[in-house]
Short mmCIF file of C-alpha atoms in Angstrom, two decimals:
data_model
loop_
_atom_site.label_atom_id
_atom_site.label_comp_id
_atom_site.label_asym_id
_atom_site.label_seq_id
_atom_site.Cartn_x
_atom_site.Cartn_y
_atom_site.Cartn_z
CA GLN A 25 9.15 -7.38 50.97
CA LYS A 26 9.37 -9.31 47.67
CA GLU A 27 12.63 -11.17 48.01
CA VAL A 28 16.16 -11.81 45.80
CA GLU A 29 18.21 -14.37 46.82
CA GLN A 30 21.84 -14.50 46.46
CA ASN A 31 24.41 -17.27 47.91
CA SER A 32 26.67 -15.38 50.45
CA GLY A 33 29.75 -17.31 49.25
CA PRO A 34 32.83 -16.46 48.99
CA LEU A 35 32.74 -17.79 45.53
CA SER A 36 36.68 -18.47 45.01
CA VAL A 37 38.53 -18.77 41.72
CA PRO A 38 41.78 -18.35 40.30
CA GLU A 39 42.70 -15.00 38.48
CA GLY A 40 41.95 -16.05 35.10
CA ALA A 41 38.92 -18.14 35.48
CA ILE A 42 35.31 -17.77 34.75
CA ALA A 43 33.26 -16.66 37.78
CA SER A 44 29.32 -17.01 37.69
CA LEU A 45 27.26 -15.40 40.25
CA ASN A 46 23.69 -16.14 40.46
CA CYS A 47 20.58 -14.53 41.89
CA THR A 48 16.83 -15.30 41.99
CA TYR A 49 14.00 -13.33 42.62
CA SER A 50 10.18 -13.82 43.83
CA ASP A 51 8.47 -10.79 42.15
CA ARG A 52 7.10 -12.75 38.62
CA GLY A 53 6.76 -9.32 37.37
CA SER A 54 9.84 -7.30 38.00
CA GLN A 55 10.88 -5.99 34.57
CA SER A 56 14.22 -4.58 35.37
CA PHE A 57 17.34 -6.19 36.84
CA PHE A 58 21.53 -4.95 38.02
CA TRP A 59 24.17 -5.94 39.19
CA TYR A 60 26.18 -3.67 41.25
CA ARG A 61 29.90 -4.21 42.51
CA GLN A 62 30.78 -3.20 46.23
CA TYR A 63 34.40 -3.24 47.41
CA SER A 64 34.87 -3.86 51.12
CA GLY A 65 34.07 -0.45 53.34
CA LYS A 66 32.99 1.35 50.09
CA SER A 67 29.52 1.98 48.05
CA PRO A 68 27.39 -0.20 45.93
CA GLU A 69 28.56 1.40 41.71
CA LEU A 70 26.51 -0.58 38.98
CA ILE A 71 28.26 -2.87 37.05
CA MET A 72 25.47 -4.18 34.78
CA SER A 73 21.91 -3.21 33.45
CA ILE A 74 19.28 -5.98 31.93
CA TYR A 75 15.90 -5.76 30.67
CA SER A 76 15.00 -8.51 28.19
CA ASN A 77 15.45 -12.39 28.54
CA GLY A 78 19.09 -13.38 27.05
CA ASP A 79 22.44 -12.85 27.19
CA LYS A 80 23.88 -9.05 27.45
CA GLU A 81 27.73 -8.57 27.13
CA ASP A 82 29.78 -5.49 28.51
CA GLY A 83 33.76 -6.10 28.19
CA ARG A 84 34.81 -8.83 30.52
CA PHE A 85 31.01 -8.90 32.21
CA THR A 86 28.20 -10.80 30.46
CA ALA A 87 24.73 -10.59 32.13
CA GLN A 88 22.36 -13.51 31.67
CA LEU A 89 18.49 -13.17 32.24
CA ASN A 90 15.76 -15.90 32.74
CA LYS A 91 12.16 -14.43 33.13
CA ALA A 92 10.42 -17.49 33.50
CA SER A 93 12.74 -18.97 35.58
CA GLN A 94 13.19 -16.00 37.85
CA TYR A 95 17.29 -16.09 37.44
CA VAL A 96 19.28 -13.47 36.63
CA SER A 97 23.21 -13.97 36.61
CA LEU A 98 26.50 -12.88 35.99
CA LEU A 99 29.31 -14.21 34.41
CA ILE A 100 33.29 -12.34 34.93
CA ARG A 101 35.03 -13.40 32.07
CA ASP A 102 39.32 -13.68 32.78
CA SER A 103 38.99 -12.71 36.49
CA GLN A 104 41.47 -10.36 37.92
CA PRO A 105 42.69 -9.76 41.44
CA SER A 106 40.65 -6.60 41.42
CA ASP A 107 37.42 -8.15 41.04
CA SER A 108 37.41 -8.86 44.47
CA ALA A 109 34.22 -7.55 45.94
CA THR A 110 30.88 -8.48 46.83
CA TYR A 111 28.29 -8.42 43.85
CA LEU A 112 24.78 -7.12 44.70
CA CYS A 113 22.19 -8.33 42.82
CA ALA A 114 18.92 -5.72 42.23
CA VAL A 115 15.14 -5.96 41.16
CA ASN A 116 13.27 -3.64 40.26
CA PRO A 117 9.51 -4.79 41.73
CA LEU A 118 6.44 -4.96 40.05
CA ASP A 119 4.49 -2.49 42.88
CA SER A 120 7.16 0.65 42.35
CA SER A 121 9.23 2.19 40.19
CA TYR A 122 11.01 3.89 42.58
CA LYS A 123 12.97 1.19 44.60
CA LEU A 124 15.61 -1.43 43.50
CA ILE A 125 15.34 -4.88 46.30
CA PHE A 126 18.95 -5.88 46.88
CA GLY A 127 19.87 -9.49 47.33
CA SER A 128 22.68 -9.58 50.22
CA GLY A 129 25.45 -10.50 47.73
CA THR A 130 27.79 -12.82 46.91
CA ARG A 131 31.64 -12.75 47.94
CA LEU A 132 33.87 -13.01 45.34
CA LEU A 133 38.01 -13.92 45.92
CA VAL A 134 39.94 -14.05 42.82
CA ARG A 135 43.14 -15.86 44.22
CA PRO A 136 46.39 -14.83 42.20
CA ASP B 14 33.56 16.96 42.63
CA THR B 15 31.78 14.32 44.83
CA ALA B 16 28.58 13.14 43.11
CA VAL B 17 26.68 12.31 46.13
CA SER B 18 27.63 13.25 49.55
CA GLN B 19 26.71 12.61 53.07
CA THR B 20 27.58 13.86 56.46
CA PRO B 21 28.82 12.57 58.77
CA LYS B 22 30.90 9.82 57.88
CA TYR B 23 30.66 8.12 61.15
CA LEU B 24 28.70 8.45 64.17
CA VAL B 25 28.91 6.83 67.57
CA THR B 26 26.06 7.89 70.05
CA GLN B 27 24.38 6.32 73.35
CA MET B 28 21.00 4.81 72.98
CA GLY B 29 18.22 6.86 72.98
CA ASN B 30 19.91 9.73 71.97
CA ASP B 31 18.90 11.21 68.51
CA LYS B 32 21.03 11.90 65.49
CA SER B 33 21.25 13.39 61.54
CA ILE B 34 22.34 12.75 58.42
CA LYS B 35 22.86 14.86 56.18
CA CYS B 36 22.95 14.08 52.07
CA GLU B 37 23.60 16.49 48.81
CA GLN B 38 23.94 15.76 45.24
CA ASN B 39 24.90 17.56 42.84
CA LEU B 40 23.75 15.06 39.48
CA GLY B 41 20.35 16.89 38.80
CA HIS B 42 19.13 13.94 39.64
CA ASP B 43 14.95 13.69 40.20
CA THR B 44 14.89 10.79 42.34
CA MET B 45 17.21 10.46 45.88
CA TYR B 46 17.18 7.13 48.67
CA TRP B 47 18.14 6.50 52.03
CA TYR B 48 18.89 2.82 52.32
CA LYS B 49 20.37 0.71 55.30
CA GLN B 50 22.76 -2.02 54.91
CA ASP B 51 22.97 -4.31 57.74
CA SER B 52 26.18 -6.48 59.28
CA LYS B 53 25.50 -8.85 56.43
CA LYS B 54 25.54 -6.27 54.06
CA PHE B 55 21.73 -6.92 53.18
CA LEU B 56 20.97 -3.25 51.57
CA LYS B 57 17.05 -2.76 52.40
CA ILE B 58 15.55 0.44 51.02
CA MET B 59 14.08 2.81 53.55
CA PHE B 60 12.74 6.38 52.12
CA SER B 61 12.43 7.20 48.25
CA TYR B 62 11.30 10.70 47.11
CA ASN B 63 11.38 12.09 43.39
CA ASN B 64 11.31 16.21 43.22
CA LYS B 65 10.87 16.83 47.21
CA GLU B 66 7.86 14.52 46.98
CA LEU B 67 7.74 11.11 49.58
CA ILE B 68 7.28 8.43 47.16
CA ILE B 69 8.51 5.27 49.41
CA ASN B 70 8.15 4.45 53.44
CA GLU B 71 9.32 0.98 53.32
CA THR B 72 7.61 0.15 56.93
CA VAL B 73 10.20 2.40 58.80
CA PRO B 74 9.50 3.18 62.04
CA ASN B 75 8.23 6.67 62.77
CA ARG B 76 11.67 7.64 64.63
CA PHE B 77 12.81 7.98 61.11
CA SER B 78 12.08 11.62 59.76
CA PRO B 79 13.14 12.14 56.10
CA LYS B 80 13.28 15.50 54.91
CA SER B 81 13.51 16.96 51.65
CA PRO B 82 13.90 21.11 51.21
CA ASP B 83 14.68 20.95 47.72
CA LYS B 84 15.64 17.99 45.03
CA ALA B 85 19.30 18.25 45.61
CA HIS B 86 18.95 17.25 49.59
CA LEU B 87 17.34 14.83 51.49
CA ASN B 88 18.35 14.48 55.54
CA LEU B 89 17.56 11.79 57.79
CA HIS B 90 16.81 12.70 61.30
CA ILE B 91 16.75 9.46 63.80
CA ASN B 92 14.92 9.91 67.17
CA SER B 93 15.23 7.74 70.84
CA LEU B 94 18.45 5.40 68.33
CA GLU B 95 18.24 1.46 69.42
CA LEU B 96 20.89 -0.87 69.26
CA GLY B 97 19.14 -2.17 66.31
CA ASP B 98 20.06 1.13 64.30
CA SER B 99 23.67 0.33 63.89
CA ALA B 100 24.22 -0.07 60.72
CA VAL B 101 25.58 1.85 57.47
CA TYR B 102 23.39 4.15 55.67
CA PHE B 103 23.17 5.31 51.95
CA CYS B 104 22.19 8.15 50.03
CA ALA B 105 21.45 7.41 46.82
CA SER B 106 20.12 9.10 43.78
CA SER B 107 18.76 8.56 39.84
CA LEU B 108 17.94 10.69 37.05
CA GLY B 109 14.50 8.89 36.81
CA THR B 110 12.84 6.31 38.58
CA ALA B 111 14.89 3.26 39.45
CA ASN B 112 13.68 1.04 37.06
CA THR B 113 15.35 2.52 34.46
CA GLY B 114 18.28 4.20 35.53
CA GLU B 115 21.93 3.88 37.66
CA LEU B 116 21.72 4.54 41.29
CA PHE B 117 24.83 6.78 42.96
CA PHE B 118 25.28 6.12 46.02
CA GLY B 119 26.97 8.23 48.68
CA GLU B 120 30.03 6.93 50.77
CA GLY B 121 27.61 5.68 53.55
CA SER B 122 27.43 6.73 56.97
CA ARG B 123 27.82 4.45 59.58
CA LEU B 124 26.39 5.03 62.72
CA THR B 125 27.07 3.12 66.20
CA VAL B 126 24.14 2.93 68.98
CA LEU B 127 26.34 1.67 72.11
#
């Protein structure tokens, strides 16, 4: 299986700070990239998708994609304690439109 | 109304037993999935179905038998359960293919094999 790698964390930031989450992927042909958030004991939910190089902003969230470096990141501005969760990077590989490959997630802890 | 619902939420069983998990989505989506999440939170694709047809079987042992009676339902039957099958199993659905749309996940079914 093609790989998606993330630092497991935990990444601890104070409330109001910027949290930066990173992800690398091995399939150079991948075209679609996603960030999911998973609260403890809950199911994953989509927070951002990105398809082309550069930045995409949605509220406090910014996704960044660099296909040449095979790198995706998620920035969370003005982090809140409610942002404390595991963030899963997901990639659609070139060989199939019918699956997402997930990383093992980075646990984010926002300290009040 | 729950969009993707799975039953049961918890299963505890002995090695060697057989168990089933049911999944239903009321979103009108064409594609459904089974994912397995292990204790390290790694979420791994098992099966994908599109309009009741199997699209992906991600080298899952044949003890696992998915069945899709219609595009709104995708069930999972597991024979001869092993300790390593202990995990949370998530059902998900998407309107189209995974590369263009959001996956909506069910609440998960936690399977514990003793």
